[in-house]
Coordinates of C-alpha atoms in Angstrom, one line a residue:
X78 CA 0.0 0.0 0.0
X79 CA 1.8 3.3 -1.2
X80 CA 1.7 6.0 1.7
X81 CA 1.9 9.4 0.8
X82 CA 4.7 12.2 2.2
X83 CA 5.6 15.3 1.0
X84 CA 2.2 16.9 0.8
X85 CA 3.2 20.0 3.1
X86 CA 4.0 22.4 0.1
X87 CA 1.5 22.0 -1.9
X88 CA -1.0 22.9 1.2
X89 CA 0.8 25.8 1.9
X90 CA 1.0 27.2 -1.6
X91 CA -0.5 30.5 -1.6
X92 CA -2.3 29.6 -4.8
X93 CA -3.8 26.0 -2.9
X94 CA -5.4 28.2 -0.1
X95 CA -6.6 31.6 -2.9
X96 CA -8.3 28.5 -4.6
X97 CA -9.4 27.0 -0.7
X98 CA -11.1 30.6 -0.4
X99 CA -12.7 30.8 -3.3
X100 CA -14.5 27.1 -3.2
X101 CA -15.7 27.6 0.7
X102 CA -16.7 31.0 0.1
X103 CA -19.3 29.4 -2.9
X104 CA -22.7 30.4 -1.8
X105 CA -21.7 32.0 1.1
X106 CA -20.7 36.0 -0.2
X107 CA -23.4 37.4 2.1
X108 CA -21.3 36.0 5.0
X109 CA -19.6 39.2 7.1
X110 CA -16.0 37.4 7.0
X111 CA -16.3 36.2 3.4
X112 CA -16.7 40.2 2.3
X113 CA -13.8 40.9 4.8
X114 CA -11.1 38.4 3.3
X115 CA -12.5 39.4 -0.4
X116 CA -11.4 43.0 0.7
X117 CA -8.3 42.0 2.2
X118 CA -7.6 38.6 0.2
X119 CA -3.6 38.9 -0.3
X120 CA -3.3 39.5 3.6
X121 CA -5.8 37.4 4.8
X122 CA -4.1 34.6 2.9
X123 CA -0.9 35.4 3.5
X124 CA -1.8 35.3 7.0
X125 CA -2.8 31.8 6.8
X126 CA 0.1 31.1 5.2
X127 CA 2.2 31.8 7.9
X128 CA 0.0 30.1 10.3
X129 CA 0.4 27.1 8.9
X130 CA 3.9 27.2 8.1
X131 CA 4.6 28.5 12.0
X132 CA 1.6 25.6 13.4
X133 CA 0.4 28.5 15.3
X134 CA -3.2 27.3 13.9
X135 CA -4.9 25.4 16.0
X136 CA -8.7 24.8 15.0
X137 CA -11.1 27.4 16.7
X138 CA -13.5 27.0 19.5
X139 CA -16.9 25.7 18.0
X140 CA -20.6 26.7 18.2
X141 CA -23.1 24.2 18.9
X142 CA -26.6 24.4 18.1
X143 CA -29.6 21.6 17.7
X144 CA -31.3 21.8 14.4
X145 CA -34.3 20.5 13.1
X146 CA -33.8 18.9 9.4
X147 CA -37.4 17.9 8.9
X148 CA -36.4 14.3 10.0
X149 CA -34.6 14.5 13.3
X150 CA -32.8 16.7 15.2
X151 CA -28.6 17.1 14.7
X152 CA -26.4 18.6 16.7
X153 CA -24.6 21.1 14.4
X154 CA -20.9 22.3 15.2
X155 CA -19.8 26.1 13.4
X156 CA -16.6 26.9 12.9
X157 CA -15.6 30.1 11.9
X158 CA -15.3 30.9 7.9
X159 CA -12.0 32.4 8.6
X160 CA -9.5 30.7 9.6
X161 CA -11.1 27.6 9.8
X162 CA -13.3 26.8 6.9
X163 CA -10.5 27.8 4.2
X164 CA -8.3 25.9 6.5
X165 CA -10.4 22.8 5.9
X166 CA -10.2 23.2 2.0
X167 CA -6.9 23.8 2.0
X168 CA -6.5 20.6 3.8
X169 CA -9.2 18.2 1.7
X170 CA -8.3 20.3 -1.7
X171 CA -4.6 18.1 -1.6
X172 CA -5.5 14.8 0.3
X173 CA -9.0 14.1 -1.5
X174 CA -7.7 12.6 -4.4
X175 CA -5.4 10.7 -2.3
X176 CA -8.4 9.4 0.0
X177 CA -10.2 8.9 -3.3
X178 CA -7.8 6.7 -5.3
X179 CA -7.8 4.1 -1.9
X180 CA -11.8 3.7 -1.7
X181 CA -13.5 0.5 -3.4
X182 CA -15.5 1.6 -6.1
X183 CA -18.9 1.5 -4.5
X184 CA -18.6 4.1 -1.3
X185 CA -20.1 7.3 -2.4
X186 CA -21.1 10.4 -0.7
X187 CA -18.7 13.8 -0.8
X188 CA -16.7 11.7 -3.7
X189 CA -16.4 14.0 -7.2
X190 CA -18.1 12.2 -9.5
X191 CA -19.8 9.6 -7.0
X192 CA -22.8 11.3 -6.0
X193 CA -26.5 9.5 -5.5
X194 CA -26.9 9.0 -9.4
X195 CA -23.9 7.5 -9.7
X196 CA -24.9 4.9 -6.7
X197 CA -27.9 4.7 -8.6
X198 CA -26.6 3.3 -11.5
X199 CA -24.3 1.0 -10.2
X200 CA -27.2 -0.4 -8.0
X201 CA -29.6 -1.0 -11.0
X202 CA -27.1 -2.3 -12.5
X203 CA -27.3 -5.2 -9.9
X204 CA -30.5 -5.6 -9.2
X205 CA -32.2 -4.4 -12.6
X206 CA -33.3 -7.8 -14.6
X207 CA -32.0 -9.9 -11.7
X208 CA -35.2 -11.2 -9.7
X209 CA -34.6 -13.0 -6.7
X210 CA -31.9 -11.5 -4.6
X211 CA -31.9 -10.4 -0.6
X212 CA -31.0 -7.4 0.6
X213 CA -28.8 -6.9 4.8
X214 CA -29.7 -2.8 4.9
X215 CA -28.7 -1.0 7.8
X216 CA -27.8 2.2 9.3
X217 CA -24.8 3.1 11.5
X218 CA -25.9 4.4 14.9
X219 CA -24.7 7.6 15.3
X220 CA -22.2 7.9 12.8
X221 CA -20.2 10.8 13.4
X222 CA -20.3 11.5 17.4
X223 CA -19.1 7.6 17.6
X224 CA -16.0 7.8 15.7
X225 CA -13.1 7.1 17.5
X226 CA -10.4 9.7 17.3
X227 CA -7.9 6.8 17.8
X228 CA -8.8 4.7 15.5
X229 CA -9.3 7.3 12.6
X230 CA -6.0 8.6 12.9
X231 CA -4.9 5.2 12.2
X232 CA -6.6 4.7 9.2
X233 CA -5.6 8.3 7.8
X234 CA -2.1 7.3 8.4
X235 CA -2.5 4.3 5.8
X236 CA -2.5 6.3 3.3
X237 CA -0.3 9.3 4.5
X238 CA 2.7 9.8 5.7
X239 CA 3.7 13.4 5.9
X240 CA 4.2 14.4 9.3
X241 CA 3.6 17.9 8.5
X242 CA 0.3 17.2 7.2
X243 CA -0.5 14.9 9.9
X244 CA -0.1 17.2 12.5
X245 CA -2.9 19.7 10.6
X246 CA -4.9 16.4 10.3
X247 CA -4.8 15.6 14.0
X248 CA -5.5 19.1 15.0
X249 CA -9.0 18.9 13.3
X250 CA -9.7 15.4 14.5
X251 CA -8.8 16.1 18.0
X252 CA -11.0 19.3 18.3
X253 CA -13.8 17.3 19.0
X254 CA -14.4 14.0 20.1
X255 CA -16.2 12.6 17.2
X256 CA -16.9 13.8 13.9
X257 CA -18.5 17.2 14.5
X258 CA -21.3 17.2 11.6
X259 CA -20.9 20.8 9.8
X260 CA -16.7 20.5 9.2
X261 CA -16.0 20.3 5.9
X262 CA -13.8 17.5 6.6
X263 CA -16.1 15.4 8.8
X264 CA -17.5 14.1 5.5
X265 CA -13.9 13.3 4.2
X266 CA -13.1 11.4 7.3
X267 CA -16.4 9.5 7.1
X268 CA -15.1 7.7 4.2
X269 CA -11.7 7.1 5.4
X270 CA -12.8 5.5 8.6
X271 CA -14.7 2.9 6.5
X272 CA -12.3 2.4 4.0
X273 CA -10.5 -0.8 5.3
X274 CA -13.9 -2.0 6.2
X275 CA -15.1 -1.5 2.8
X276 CA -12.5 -3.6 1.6
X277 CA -12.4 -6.0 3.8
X278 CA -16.4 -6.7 3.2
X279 CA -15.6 -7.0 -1.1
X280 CA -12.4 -9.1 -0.5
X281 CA -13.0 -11.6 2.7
X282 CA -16.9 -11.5 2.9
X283 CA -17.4 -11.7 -0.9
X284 CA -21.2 -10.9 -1.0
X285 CA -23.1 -10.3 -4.2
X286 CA -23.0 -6.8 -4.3
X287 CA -21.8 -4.2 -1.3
X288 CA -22.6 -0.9 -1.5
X289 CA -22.3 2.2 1.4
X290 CA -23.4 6.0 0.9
X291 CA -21.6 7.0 4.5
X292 CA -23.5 5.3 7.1
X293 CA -26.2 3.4 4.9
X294 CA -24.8 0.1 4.2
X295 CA -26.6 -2.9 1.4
X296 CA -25.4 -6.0 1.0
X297 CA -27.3 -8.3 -1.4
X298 CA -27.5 -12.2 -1.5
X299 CA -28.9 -15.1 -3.3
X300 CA -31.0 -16.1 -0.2
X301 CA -32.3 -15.1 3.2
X302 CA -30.2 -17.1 4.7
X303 CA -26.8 -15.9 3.5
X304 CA -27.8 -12.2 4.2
X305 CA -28.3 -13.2 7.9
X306 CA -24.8 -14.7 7.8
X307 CA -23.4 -11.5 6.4
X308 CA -25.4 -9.9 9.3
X309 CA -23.3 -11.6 11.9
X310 CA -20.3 -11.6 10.5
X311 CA -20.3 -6.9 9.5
X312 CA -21.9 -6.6 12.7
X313 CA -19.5 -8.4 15.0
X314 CA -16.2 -6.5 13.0
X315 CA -18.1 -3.0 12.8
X316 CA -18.2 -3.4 17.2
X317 CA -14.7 -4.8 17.9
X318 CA -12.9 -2.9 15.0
X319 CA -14.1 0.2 14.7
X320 CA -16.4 0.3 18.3
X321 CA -19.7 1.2 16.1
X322 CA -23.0 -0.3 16.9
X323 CA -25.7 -0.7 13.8
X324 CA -28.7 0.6 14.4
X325 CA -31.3 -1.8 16.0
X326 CA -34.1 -1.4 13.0
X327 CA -31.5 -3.5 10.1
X328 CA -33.4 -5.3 7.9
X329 CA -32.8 -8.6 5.5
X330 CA -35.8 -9.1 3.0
X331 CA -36.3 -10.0 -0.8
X332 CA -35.9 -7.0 -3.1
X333 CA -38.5 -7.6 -5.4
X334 CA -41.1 -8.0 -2.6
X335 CA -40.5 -4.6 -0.9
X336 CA -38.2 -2.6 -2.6
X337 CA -34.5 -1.9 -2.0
X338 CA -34.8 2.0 -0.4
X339 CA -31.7 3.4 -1.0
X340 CA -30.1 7.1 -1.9
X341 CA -33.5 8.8 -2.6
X342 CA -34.5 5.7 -4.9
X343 CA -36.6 2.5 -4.4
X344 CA -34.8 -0.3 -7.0
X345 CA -36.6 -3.6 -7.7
X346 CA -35.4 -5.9 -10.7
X347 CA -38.4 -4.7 -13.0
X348 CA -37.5 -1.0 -12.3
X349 CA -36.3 1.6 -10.7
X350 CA -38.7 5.1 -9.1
X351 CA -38.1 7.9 -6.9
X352 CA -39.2 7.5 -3.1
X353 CA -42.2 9.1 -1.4
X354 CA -39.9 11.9 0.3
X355 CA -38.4 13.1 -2.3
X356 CA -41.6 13.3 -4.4
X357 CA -43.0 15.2 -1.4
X358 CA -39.3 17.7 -1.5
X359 CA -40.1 18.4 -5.1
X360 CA -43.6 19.9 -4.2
X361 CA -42.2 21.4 -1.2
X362 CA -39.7 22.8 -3.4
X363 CA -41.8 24.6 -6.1
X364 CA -44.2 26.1 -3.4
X365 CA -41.0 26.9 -1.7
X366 CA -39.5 28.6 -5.1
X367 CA -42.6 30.6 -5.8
X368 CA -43.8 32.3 -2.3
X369 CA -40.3 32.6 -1.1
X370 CA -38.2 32.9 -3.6
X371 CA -37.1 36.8 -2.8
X372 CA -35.8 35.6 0.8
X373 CA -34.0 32.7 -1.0
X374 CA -30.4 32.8 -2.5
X375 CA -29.7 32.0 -6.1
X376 CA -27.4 29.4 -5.1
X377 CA -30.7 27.7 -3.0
X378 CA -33.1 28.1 -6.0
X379 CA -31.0 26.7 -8.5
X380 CA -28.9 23.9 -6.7
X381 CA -32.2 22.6 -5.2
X382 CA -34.4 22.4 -7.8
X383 CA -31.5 20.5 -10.1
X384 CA -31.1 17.8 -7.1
X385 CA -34.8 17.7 -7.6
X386 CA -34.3 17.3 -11.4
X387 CA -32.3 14.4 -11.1
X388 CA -34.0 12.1 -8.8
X389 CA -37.5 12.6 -11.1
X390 CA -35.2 12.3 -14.3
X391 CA -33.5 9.0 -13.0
X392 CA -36.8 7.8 -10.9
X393 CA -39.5 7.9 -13.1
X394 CA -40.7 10.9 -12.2
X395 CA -40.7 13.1 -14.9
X396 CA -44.8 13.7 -14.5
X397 CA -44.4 14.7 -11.3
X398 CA -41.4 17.1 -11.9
X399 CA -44.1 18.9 -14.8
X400 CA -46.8 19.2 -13.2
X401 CA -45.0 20.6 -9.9
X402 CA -42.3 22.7 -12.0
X403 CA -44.5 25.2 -13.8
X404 CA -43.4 27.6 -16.3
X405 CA -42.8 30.7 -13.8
X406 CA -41.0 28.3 -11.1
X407 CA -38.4 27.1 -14.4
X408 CA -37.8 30.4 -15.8
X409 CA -36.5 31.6 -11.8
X410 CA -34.3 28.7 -11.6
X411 CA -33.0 29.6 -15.1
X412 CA -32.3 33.6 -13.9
X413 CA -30.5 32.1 -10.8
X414 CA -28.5 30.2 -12.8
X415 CA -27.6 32.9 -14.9
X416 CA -26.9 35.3 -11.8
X417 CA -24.4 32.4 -10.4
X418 CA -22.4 32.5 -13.8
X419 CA -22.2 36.1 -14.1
X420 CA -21.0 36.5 -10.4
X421 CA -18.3 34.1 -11.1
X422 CA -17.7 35.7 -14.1
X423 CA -17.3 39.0 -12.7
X424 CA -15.0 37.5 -9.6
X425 CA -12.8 35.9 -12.3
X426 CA -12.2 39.0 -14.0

């Protein structure tokens, strides 16, 4: 396994954190410190520069706050936008292809080019035409907060070496016990926690198909009975290994009977639709578009309603997506879009 060292320049190249700025800053220019460290950007960065070249940084004190996400409620942590959020990019902008290149194919979440239509595809591609199979699906019980410092800084140091970049690395994961939900990195680090375990499920465990979006983990089989066996075995490792407990609602049933429920889509070998939620976020969404839309960003029109796009697109839903997605709701997705481009445009220049 090749570990990586000298990774310490290129994260402290002025040009690495100008670009950090500009990708954390993305939908957030009505933020005070974003228009402060666009005023002051050659400083500002300069600044960090030398913090991280010194290791005077040291991640900042954070904010908690419960939230309600229409689901449940999560316990959010805020850091601030400077130093910390660049700090963060600067960090994931170098190592994420690293982290990347060392998952199995089939983890997705916060991976370019592995979002939920990509998971869709290589799940119908499974289960599509292939009647028959059993699904293990299970969640991890609190994810994040059960993370063990420990034994992610173990599995970050399989892949890297650099002792300079460890040390920024290990600064972030020991600010909180856990994996504070609202870092930029916490998704990152989701991934890598996993990672061995990923592989260790497609290469010792060998079951049909594996497939994980961050803590929502399918396995299929040819039979009840073998999904139960992979139940034993996953849950047993996921304990001793990596002290995580599976959530107590798991599940082992036929696919074709109920439905495999998975990133936003239900899958069965005769086809493939959206779920009930996200039909009932693309109503939400329009009514949300058209009485709100002056107290919503362009960013929150435009990305929104494309997420939207692509689950009816994929899921059968293109009805729905019409008859929700009226003329007036399309042509203010289509000026937001227009306003995104030109303010990039005009930052460019």
């Amino acid at each position: 396994m090749k570990r990586h060292g000298n990774l310490w320049e290129k994260i402290c190249d002025v040009e690495n954190i100008r670009a950090a700025h500009y990708n954390a800053r993305k939908g957030k220019s009505h933020y005070t410190e974003v228009k402060w460290v666009n005023a002051n950007e050659e400083a500002a960065l300069r600044h960090i520069q030398k913090m991280l070249l010194s290791k005077s940084f040291s991640t900042s004190p954070y904010q908690i706050e419960d939230r309600f996400d229409g689901r449940k409620i999560r316990t959010i942590y805020k850091l601030p936008y400077y130093p910390d959020r660049i700090i963060q990019h600067v960090l994931v902008q170098v190592c994420e292809p690293i982290w990347k290149s060392s998952f199995i194919r089939d983890t997705f979440q916060s991976i370019v080019g592995r979002g939920t239509h990509d998971a869709r595809k290589r799940v119908e591609a499974v289960v599509r035409g292939n009647p028959g199979l059993y699904a293990l699906k299970f969640d991890i019980q609190k994810y994040y907060p059960s993370v063990n410092n420990e034994i992610l800084k173990r599995e970050v140091r399989r892949k890297i070496k650099c002792p300079d970049t460890l040390w920024l690395i290990d600064n972030i994961i020991d600010s909180n016990q856990g994996l504070p939900i609202g870092n930029y990195t916490s998704q990152y680090f989701g991934n890598v926690y996993l990672s061995a375990f990923d592989w260790w499920v497609k290469q010792e465990v060998k079951p049909k198909a594996y497939f994980r979006y961050c803590d929502d983990l399918v396995l299929l089989a040819d039979s009840a009975a073998e999904a139960h066996q992979y139940r034993e075995t996953l849950f047993e490792k996921l304990d001793a290994d990596y002290t995580l407990i599976v959530k107590p609602d798991w599940q082992v049933f036929p696919v074709d009977a109920r439905g495999l429920d998975f990133v936003g889509f239900i899958f069965k070998s005769s086809g493939t639709r959206i779920r009930k939620s996200i039909a009932k976020g693309v109503r939400k969404k329009a009514k949300s578009i058209r009485s709100r839309d002056r107290h919503m960003t362009p960013y929150q029109i435009a990305n929104g309603a494309g997420s939207y796009w692509g689950w009816c697109k994929h899921g059968g839903g293109k009805g729905l997506w019409h008859n929700e997605m009226k003329p007036d709701i399309i042509k203010k997705v289509a000026d937001s879009k227009a306003a995104i481009k030109e303010t990039s445009n005009a930052r460019k220049l």
